[in-house]
Amino acid sequence: MADALDLMFSSGRSHGVWLDKPVAPDLLRRVYDLVKLAPTSVNSQPARFIFITSPEAKARLLRTLSDNNIAKASAAPVTVIVATDTRYHEYLPTLFHHRPQVAVDHGSDQALARETAIRNATLQGGYMILAARALGLDCGPMSGFDADALNTEFFPDGRLRSNFLISLGHGDRNALFPRLPRLTFEQACQIL
Ligand SMILES: Cc1cc2nc3c(=O)[nH]c(=O)nc-3n(C[C@H](O)[C@H](O)[C@H](O)COP(=O)(O)O)c2cc1C
């Protein structure tokens, strides 16, 4: 228990410098097999995960990143595009089969679909960070990129939309700066 909390939270940091240590494709499957179990509203699971591993795909990704993220992503063995499937509701007849009306509602109400997609795909990206850490990987989340350029490059038909990126690998702890401050319970929480 203490080890798990340490891996996922106490020692978990956002990494930008990576050791030259590969990440096996099978480990990416194990990460997803945990992520898929975490909760989403109406079991919608709207996130899609594009694991960028090849030099060719990495070069396409790097062109869309902000300057401060290029070195961080180029040395990472894997960078995941956490994307949102704008047509996630097409799976609802299976994923939420006990209430068929839900699929109809999400297919016809654009505001509901937009809010559901962004909320739950973002949650799933967060779950991915914790799942990857639990399996011994380090993460480097990034939102500094040109979303329009990335969407054009990787999702030209418009169905998927980029949300954020997560580099995965084994980070160099020696390159970390000290932890930045966190809000206290009193600053961030209320018990009513
Ligand atoms: C959604 C998201 C986007 C982020 N975007 C960037 C980014 O573009 N570039 C970067 O260097 N760090 C980025 N970060 C990392 C944060 O700055 C970092 O998590 C925060 O400062 C806390 O650092 P720590 O996790 O090491 O304690 C991002 C983190 C998240 C969760």
Tab-separated table of C-alpha atoms and ligand atoms in Angstrom:
chain	number	residue	atom	x	y	z
A	1	MET	CA	0.000	0.000	0.000
A	2	ALA	CA	2.689	2.485	1.023
A	3	ASP	CA	4.677	1.497	-2.070
A	4	ALA	CA	1.676	2.080	-4.327
A	5	LEU	CA	0.991	5.517	-2.832
A	6	ASP	CA	4.644	6.393	-3.195
A	7	LEU	CA	4.760	5.342	-6.859
A	8	MET	CA	1.515	7.048	-7.802
A	9	PHE	CA	1.708	10.216	-5.677
A	10	SER	CA	4.570	10.909	-3.228
A	11	SER	CA	7.409	10.199	-5.669
A	12	GLY	CA	5.377	10.723	-8.837
A	13	ARG	CA	6.691	13.733	-10.715
A	14	SER	CA	6.223	15.327	-14.117
A	15	HIS	CA	9.283	14.334	-16.110
A	16	GLY	CA	10.942	16.025	-19.063
A	17	VAL	CA	14.323	14.286	-19.218
A	18	TRP	CA	14.335	10.572	-20.105
A	19	LEU	CA	16.684	7.668	-19.608
A	20	ASP	CA	17.590	5.667	-22.694
A	21	LYS	CA	15.361	2.746	-21.684
A	22	PRO	CA	12.646	1.425	-24.011
A	23	VAL	CA	9.002	0.800	-23.137
A	24	ALA	CA	7.668	-2.511	-24.459
A	25	PRO	CA	4.392	-2.402	-26.428
A	26	ASP	CA	3.005	-5.011	-24.038
A	27	LEU	CA	3.406	-2.551	-21.163
A	28	LEU	CA	1.308	0.006	-23.073
A	29	ARG	CA	-1.429	-2.644	-23.287
A	30	ARG	CA	-1.179	-3.197	-19.527
A	31	VAL	CA	-1.535	0.542	-18.948
A	32	TYR	CA	-4.679	0.664	-21.072
A	33	ASP	CA	-6.083	-2.450	-19.406
A	34	LEU	CA	-6.063	-0.509	-16.123
A	35	VAL	CA	-7.267	2.786	-17.606
A	36	LYS	CA	-10.322	1.155	-19.167
A	37	LEU	CA	-11.561	0.005	-15.747
A	38	ALA	CA	-11.757	3.502	-14.282
A	39	PRO	CA	-15.145	5.259	-14.135
A	40	THR	CA	-16.640	7.512	-16.817
A	41	SER	CA	-20.152	8.918	-16.986
A	42	VAL	CA	-22.634	6.539	-18.640
A	43	ASN	CA	-19.576	4.300	-19.090
A	44	SER	CA	-18.831	6.457	-22.141
A	45	GLN	CA	-15.032	5.978	-22.321
A	46	PRO	CA	-14.605	8.808	-24.865
A	47	ALA	CA	-10.796	8.975	-24.718
A	48	ARG	CA	-8.685	7.516	-27.500
A	49	PHE	CA	-4.971	6.976	-26.978
A	50	ILE	CA	-2.489	7.250	-29.820
A	51	PHE	CA	0.902	5.936	-28.702
A	52	ILE	CA	3.585	7.724	-30.679
A	53	THR	CA	6.675	5.506	-30.731
A	54	SER	CA	8.228	5.441	-34.207
A	55	PRO	CA	10.715	8.137	-35.310
A	56	GLU	CA	8.394	8.988	-38.218
A	57	ALA	CA	5.350	9.544	-36.020
A	58	LYS	CA	7.468	11.391	-33.442
A	59	ALA	CA	8.727	13.789	-36.128
A	60	ARG	CA	5.120	14.576	-37.130
A	61	LEU	CA	4.250	15.232	-33.475
A	62	LEU	CA	7.294	17.401	-32.725
A	63	ARG	CA	6.301	19.855	-35.463
A	64	THR	CA	3.145	20.704	-33.490
A	65	LEU	CA	4.730	21.215	-30.046
A	66	SER	CA	5.563	24.483	-28.350
A	67	ASP	CA	9.290	25.194	-28.209
A	68	ASN	CA	9.706	24.290	-24.523
A	69	ASN	CA	8.252	20.830	-25.099
A	70	ILE	CA	10.225	19.726	-28.156
A	71	ALA	CA	13.309	18.436	-26.325
A	72	LYS	CA	11.135	16.862	-23.611
A	73	ALA	CA	9.101	14.870	-26.112
A	74	SER	CA	11.857	14.027	-28.561
A	75	ALA	CA	13.831	11.995	-25.994
A	76	ALA	CA	10.774	10.200	-24.565
A	77	PRO	CA	10.350	6.577	-25.715
A	78	VAL	CA	6.587	7.105	-26.027
A	79	THR	CA	4.340	10.134	-26.190
A	80	VAL	CA	0.610	9.485	-25.994
A	81	ILE	CA	-1.891	11.738	-27.696
A	82	VAL	CA	-4.901	11.686	-25.381
A	83	ALA	CA	-7.719	12.418	-27.805
A	84	THR	CA	-11.471	12.703	-27.504
A	85	ASP	CA	-13.771	10.759	-29.802
A	86	THR	CA	-16.488	13.237	-30.797
A	87	ARG	CA	-18.669	10.266	-31.813
A	88	TYR	CA	-18.136	8.263	-28.599
A	89	HIS	CA	-21.927	7.810	-28.370
A	90	GLU	CA	-21.820	5.274	-31.226
A	91	TYR	CA	-20.475	2.776	-28.682
A	92	LEU	CA	-23.112	3.482	-26.035
A	93	PRO	CA	-25.603	0.847	-27.263
A	94	THR	CA	-22.946	-1.680	-26.178
A	95	LEU	CA	-21.259	0.150	-23.324
A	96	PHE	CA	-24.503	1.219	-21.631
A	97	HIS	CA	-26.818	-1.411	-23.112
A	98	HIS	CA	-29.224	-1.575	-20.179
A	99	ARG	CA	-30.521	1.981	-20.945
A	100	PRO	CA	-30.784	2.328	-24.760
A	101	GLN	CA	-32.248	5.842	-24.536
A	102	VAL	CA	-28.910	7.150	-23.251
A	103	ALA	CA	-27.247	6.482	-26.620
A	104	VAL	CA	-30.072	8.316	-28.382
A	105	ASP	CA	-29.775	11.308	-26.035
A	106	HIS	CA	-26.006	11.574	-26.425
A	107	GLY	CA	-26.297	11.234	-30.198
A	108	SER	CA	-28.821	14.057	-30.499
A	109	ASP	CA	-27.830	16.621	-27.834
A	110	GLN	CA	-24.613	18.288	-28.998
A	111	ALA	CA	-24.037	20.254	-25.795
A	112	LEU	CA	-24.440	17.119	-23.673
A	113	ALA	CA	-22.115	15.197	-25.977
A	114	ARG	CA	-19.442	17.913	-25.955
A	115	GLU	CA	-19.468	18.219	-22.166
A	116	THR	CA	-19.496	14.452	-21.623
A	117	ALA	CA	-16.670	13.899	-24.079
A	118	ILE	CA	-14.307	16.523	-22.706
A	119	ARG	CA	-14.976	15.789	-19.041
A	120	ASN	CA	-14.541	12.057	-19.307
A	121	ALA	CA	-11.672	11.969	-21.803
A	122	THR	CA	-9.743	14.334	-19.528
A	123	LEU	CA	-10.478	12.086	-16.561
A	124	GLN	CA	-9.243	9.093	-18.538
A	125	GLY	CA	-6.015	10.949	-19.330
A	126	GLY	CA	-5.550	11.477	-15.590
A	127	TYR	CA	-6.263	7.817	-14.965
A	128	MET	CA	-3.577	7.006	-17.509
A	129	ILE	CA	-0.976	8.979	-15.565
A	130	LEU	CA	-1.777	7.063	-12.394
A	131	ALA	CA	-2.006	3.676	-14.153
A	132	ALA	CA	1.353	4.230	-15.850
A	133	ARG	CA	2.953	5.231	-12.563
A	134	ALA	CA	1.454	2.189	-10.826
A	135	LEU	CA	3.159	0.018	-13.452
A	136	GLY	CA	6.521	1.672	-12.840
A	137	LEU	CA	6.546	4.209	-15.666
A	138	ASP	CA	7.161	7.927	-15.353
A	139	CYS	CA	4.942	10.489	-17.070
A	140	GLY	CA	5.389	13.897	-18.624
A	141	PRO	CA	1.997	15.476	-19.302
A	142	MET	CA	1.954	18.371	-21.800
A	143	SER	CA	-0.655	20.770	-23.065
A	144	GLY	CA	1.799	23.078	-24.806
A	145	PHE	CA	1.095	22.277	-28.450
A	146	ASP	CA	-0.802	23.668	-31.418
A	147	ALA	CA	-4.056	21.707	-31.198
A	148	ASP	CA	-5.238	22.735	-34.673
A	149	ALA	CA	-1.933	21.663	-36.229
A	150	LEU	CA	-1.938	18.359	-34.333
A	151	ASN	CA	-5.551	17.631	-35.245
A	152	THR	CA	-4.849	18.349	-38.909
A	153	GLU	CA	-1.760	16.130	-38.852
A	154	PHE	CA	-3.188	13.122	-37.015
A	155	PHE	CA	-6.982	13.424	-37.217
A	156	PRO	CA	-7.763	14.920	-40.648
A	157	ASP	CA	-11.317	13.525	-40.754
A	158	GLY	CA	-12.206	15.523	-37.610
A	159	ARG	CA	-13.656	12.657	-35.589
A	160	LEU	CA	-10.921	12.721	-32.931
A	161	ARG	CA	-9.789	15.921	-31.212
A	162	SER	CA	-6.569	16.216	-29.250
A	163	ASN	CA	-6.922	16.859	-25.529
A	164	PHE	CA	-3.421	16.661	-24.074
A	165	LEU	CA	-0.193	14.666	-24.355
A	166	ILE	CA	1.616	12.351	-21.935
A	167	SER	CA	5.190	11.243	-22.471
A	168	LEU	CA	5.879	7.826	-20.952
A	169	GLY	CA	9.187	6.240	-20.074
A	170	HIS	CA	11.771	6.190	-17.332
A	171	GLY	CA	12.529	9.717	-16.216
A	172	ASP	CA	15.860	11.027	-15.005
A	173	ARG	CA	15.143	11.978	-11.387
A	174	ASN	CA	18.419	13.930	-11.248
A	175	ALA	CA	16.999	16.397	-13.749
A	176	LEU	CA	13.917	17.256	-11.665
A	177	PHE	CA	13.573	20.647	-10.013
A	178	PRO	CA	12.182	20.720	-6.457
A	179	ARG	CA	8.452	20.104	-6.126
A	180	LEU	CA	6.400	23.259	-6.648
A	181	PRO	CA	4.053	24.346	-3.827
A	182	ARG	CA	0.647	22.733	-3.434
A	183	LEU	CA	-2.483	24.356	-2.072
A	184	THR	CA	-3.310	23.389	1.487
A	185	PHE	CA	-6.506	21.594	2.459
A	186	GLU	CA	-7.804	24.938	3.800
A	187	GLN	CA	-7.108	26.689	0.489
A	188	ALA	CA	-8.569	24.026	-1.780
A	189	CYS	CA	-11.247	22.179	0.152
A	190	GLN	CA	-14.401	22.706	2.103
A	191	ILE	CA	-16.274	20.257	4.277
A	192	LEU	CA	-19.888	21.407	4.335
B	1	LIG	C1	-2.659	18.673	-18.441
B	1	LIG	C2	-1.240	19.057	-18.131
B	1	LIG	C3	-0.528	19.832	-19.029
B	1	LIG	C4	0.802	20.150	-18.798
B	1	LIG	N1	1.494	20.818	-19.758
B	1	LIG	C5	2.831	20.936	-19.642
B	1	LIG	C6	3.604	21.429	-20.720
B	1	LIG	O1	3.097	21.749	-21.797
B	1	LIG	N2	4.951	21.509	-20.552
B	1	LIG	C7	5.563	21.148	-19.392
B	1	LIG	O2	6.779	21.215	-19.308
B	1	LIG	N3	4.834	20.665	-18.336
B	1	LIG	C8	3.499	20.540	-18.446
B	1	LIG	N4	2.767	20.012	-17.413
B	1	LIG	C9	3.452	19.616	-16.162
B	1	LIG	C10	3.096	20.535	-14.988
B	1	LIG	O3	3.747	21.750	-15.085
B	1	LIG	C11	3.447	19.784	-13.693
B	1	LIG	O4	2.610	18.648	-13.598
B	1	LIG	C12	3.300	20.621	-12.430
B	1	LIG	O5	4.150	21.715	-12.463
B	1	LIG	C13	3.567	19.782	-11.207
B	1	LIG	O6	4.839	19.178	-11.293
B	1	LIG	P1	5.121	17.780	-10.582
B	1	LIG	O7	4.115	16.816	-11.172
B	1	LIG	O8	6.521	17.401	-10.942
B	1	LIG	O9	4.943	17.965	-9.122
B	1	LIG	C14	1.430	19.719	-17.597
B	1	LIG	C15	0.696	18.957	-16.670
B	1	LIG	C16	-0.609	18.614	-16.943
B	1	LIG	C17	-1.355	17.728	-15.961
